[in-house]
PDB file of C-alpha atoms in Angstrom:
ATOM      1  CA  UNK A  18     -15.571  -6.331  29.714  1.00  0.00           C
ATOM      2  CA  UNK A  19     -17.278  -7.334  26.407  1.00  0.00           C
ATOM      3  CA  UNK A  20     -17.719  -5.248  23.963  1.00  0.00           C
ATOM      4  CA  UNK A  21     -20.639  -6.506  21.110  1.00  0.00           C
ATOM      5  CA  UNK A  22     -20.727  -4.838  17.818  1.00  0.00           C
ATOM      6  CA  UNK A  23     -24.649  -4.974  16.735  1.00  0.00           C
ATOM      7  CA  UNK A  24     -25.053  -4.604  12.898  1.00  0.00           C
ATOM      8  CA  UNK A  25     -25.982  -0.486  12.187  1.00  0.00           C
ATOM      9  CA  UNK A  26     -29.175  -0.080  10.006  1.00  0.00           C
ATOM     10  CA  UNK A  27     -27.609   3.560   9.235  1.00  0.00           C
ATOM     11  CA  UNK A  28     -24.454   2.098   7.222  1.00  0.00           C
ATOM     12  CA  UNK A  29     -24.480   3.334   2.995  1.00  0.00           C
ATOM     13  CA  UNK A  30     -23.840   1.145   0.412  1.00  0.00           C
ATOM     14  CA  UNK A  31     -20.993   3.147  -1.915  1.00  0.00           C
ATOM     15  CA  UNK A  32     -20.078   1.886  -5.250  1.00  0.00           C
ATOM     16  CA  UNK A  33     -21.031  -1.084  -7.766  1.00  0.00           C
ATOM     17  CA  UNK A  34     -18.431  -2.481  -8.101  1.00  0.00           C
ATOM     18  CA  UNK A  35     -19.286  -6.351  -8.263  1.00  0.00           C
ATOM     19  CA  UNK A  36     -16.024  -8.670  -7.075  1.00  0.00           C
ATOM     20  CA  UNK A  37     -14.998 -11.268  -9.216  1.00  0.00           C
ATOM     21  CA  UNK A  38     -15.550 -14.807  -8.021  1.00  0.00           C
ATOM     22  CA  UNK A  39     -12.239 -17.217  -7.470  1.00  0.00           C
ATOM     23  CA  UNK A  40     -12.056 -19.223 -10.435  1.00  0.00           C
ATOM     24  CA  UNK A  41     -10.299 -21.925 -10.973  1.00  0.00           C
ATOM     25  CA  UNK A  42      -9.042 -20.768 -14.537  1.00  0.00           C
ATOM     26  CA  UNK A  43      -9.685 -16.875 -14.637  1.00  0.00           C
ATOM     27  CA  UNK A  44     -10.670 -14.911 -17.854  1.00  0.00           C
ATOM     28  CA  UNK A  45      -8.292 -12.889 -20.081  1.00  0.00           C
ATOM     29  CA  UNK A  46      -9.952 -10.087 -18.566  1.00  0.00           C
ATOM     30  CA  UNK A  47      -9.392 -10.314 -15.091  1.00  0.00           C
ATOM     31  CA  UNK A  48      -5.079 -11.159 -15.755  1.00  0.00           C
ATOM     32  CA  UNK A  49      -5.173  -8.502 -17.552  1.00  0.00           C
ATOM     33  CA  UNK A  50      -6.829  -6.178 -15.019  1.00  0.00           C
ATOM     34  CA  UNK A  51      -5.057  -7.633 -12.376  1.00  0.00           C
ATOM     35  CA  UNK A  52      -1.243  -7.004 -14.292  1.00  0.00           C
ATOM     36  CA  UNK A  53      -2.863  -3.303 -14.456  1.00  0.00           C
ATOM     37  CA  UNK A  54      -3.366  -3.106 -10.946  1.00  0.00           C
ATOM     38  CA  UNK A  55      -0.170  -4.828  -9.816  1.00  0.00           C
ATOM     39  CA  UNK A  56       1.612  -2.347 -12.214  1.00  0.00           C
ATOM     40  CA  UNK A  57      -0.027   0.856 -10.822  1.00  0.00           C
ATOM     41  CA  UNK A  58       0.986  -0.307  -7.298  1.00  0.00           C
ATOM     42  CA  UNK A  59       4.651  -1.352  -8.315  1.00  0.00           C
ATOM     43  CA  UNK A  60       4.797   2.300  -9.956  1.00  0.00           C
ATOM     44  CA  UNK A  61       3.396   3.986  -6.774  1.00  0.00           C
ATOM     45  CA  UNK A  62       5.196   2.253  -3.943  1.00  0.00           C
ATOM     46  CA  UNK A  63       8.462   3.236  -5.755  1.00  0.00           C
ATOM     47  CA  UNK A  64      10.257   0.921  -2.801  1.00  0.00           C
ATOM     48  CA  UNK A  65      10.694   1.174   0.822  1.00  0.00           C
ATOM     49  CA  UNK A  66      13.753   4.223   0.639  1.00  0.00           C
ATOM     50  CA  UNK A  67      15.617   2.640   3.393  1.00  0.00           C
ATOM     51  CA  UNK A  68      18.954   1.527   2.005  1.00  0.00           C
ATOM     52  CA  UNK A  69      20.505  -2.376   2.284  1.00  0.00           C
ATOM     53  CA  UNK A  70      22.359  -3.227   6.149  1.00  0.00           C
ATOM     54  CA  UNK A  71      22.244  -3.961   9.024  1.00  0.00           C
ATOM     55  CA  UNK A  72      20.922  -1.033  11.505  1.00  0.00           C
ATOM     56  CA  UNK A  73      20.558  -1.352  15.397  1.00  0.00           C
ATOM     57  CA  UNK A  74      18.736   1.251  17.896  1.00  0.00           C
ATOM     58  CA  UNK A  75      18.854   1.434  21.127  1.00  0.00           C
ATOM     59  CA  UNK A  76      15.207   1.844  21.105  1.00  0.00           C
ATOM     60  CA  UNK A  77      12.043   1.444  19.399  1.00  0.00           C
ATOM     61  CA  UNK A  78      11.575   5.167  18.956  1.00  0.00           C
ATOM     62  CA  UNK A  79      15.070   5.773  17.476  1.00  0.00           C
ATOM     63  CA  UNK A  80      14.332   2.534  14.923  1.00  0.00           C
ATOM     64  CA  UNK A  81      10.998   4.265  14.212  1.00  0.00           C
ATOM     65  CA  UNK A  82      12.189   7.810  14.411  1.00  0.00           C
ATOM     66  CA  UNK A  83      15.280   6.492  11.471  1.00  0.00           C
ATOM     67  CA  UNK A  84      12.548   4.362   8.842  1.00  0.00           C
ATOM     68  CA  UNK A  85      10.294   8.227   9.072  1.00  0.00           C
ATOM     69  CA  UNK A  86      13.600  10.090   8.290  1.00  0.00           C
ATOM     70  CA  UNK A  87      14.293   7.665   5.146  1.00  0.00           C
ATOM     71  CA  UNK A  88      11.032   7.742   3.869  1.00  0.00           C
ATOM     72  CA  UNK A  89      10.344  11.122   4.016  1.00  0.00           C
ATOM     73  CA  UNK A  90      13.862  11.608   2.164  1.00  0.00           C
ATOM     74  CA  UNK A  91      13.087   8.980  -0.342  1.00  0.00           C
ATOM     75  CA  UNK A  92       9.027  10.516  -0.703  1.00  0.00           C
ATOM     76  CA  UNK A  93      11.151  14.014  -1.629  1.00  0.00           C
ATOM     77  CA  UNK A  94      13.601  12.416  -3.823  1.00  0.00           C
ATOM     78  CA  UNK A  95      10.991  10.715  -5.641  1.00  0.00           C
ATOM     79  CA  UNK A  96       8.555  13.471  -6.201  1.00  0.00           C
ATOM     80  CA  UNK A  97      11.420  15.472  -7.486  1.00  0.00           C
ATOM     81  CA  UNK A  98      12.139  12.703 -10.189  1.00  0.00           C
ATOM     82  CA  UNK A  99       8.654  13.124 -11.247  1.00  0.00           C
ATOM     83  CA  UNK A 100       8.436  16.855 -10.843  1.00  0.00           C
ATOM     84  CA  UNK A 101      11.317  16.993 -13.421  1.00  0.00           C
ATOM     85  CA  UNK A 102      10.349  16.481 -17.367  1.00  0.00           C
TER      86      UNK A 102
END
């Protein structure tokens, strides 16, 4: 079976926002909006809250089921840190 995508005439255009063209030597303006946007990300991700070693599972699930466990510990952990003046 083949499935063909057609392009919609219903789709909305959202936003201005023009991207920036690759440049060979970029402006001051983009580094310095790009060091803003790769230190907002570096501040959110706050790292992957599954400790260092080596972990085997027996099965997919368990290895799955563990990685939700240890982020959803490190997502509480870290919104108490920021809860707290």
């Amino acid at each position: 079976m083949v499935c063909i995508l057609e392009r919609s005439t219903h789709m909305r255009h959202v936003g201005s926002r023009q991207e920036a063209p690759v440049a060979a030597n970029p402006s001051g303006r983009l580094l310095a909006e790009g060091a803003r946007f790769n230190e907002a990300v570096a501040w959110l991700s706050g790292g992957t809250f599954v400790r260092k070693g080596i972990y085997r599972f027996r099965t997919h699930e368990e290895a799955n089921r563990h990685a939700q466990d240890c982020l959803a510990r490190g997502m509480g952990e870290l919104a108490a840190r920021r809860a707290d003046p």
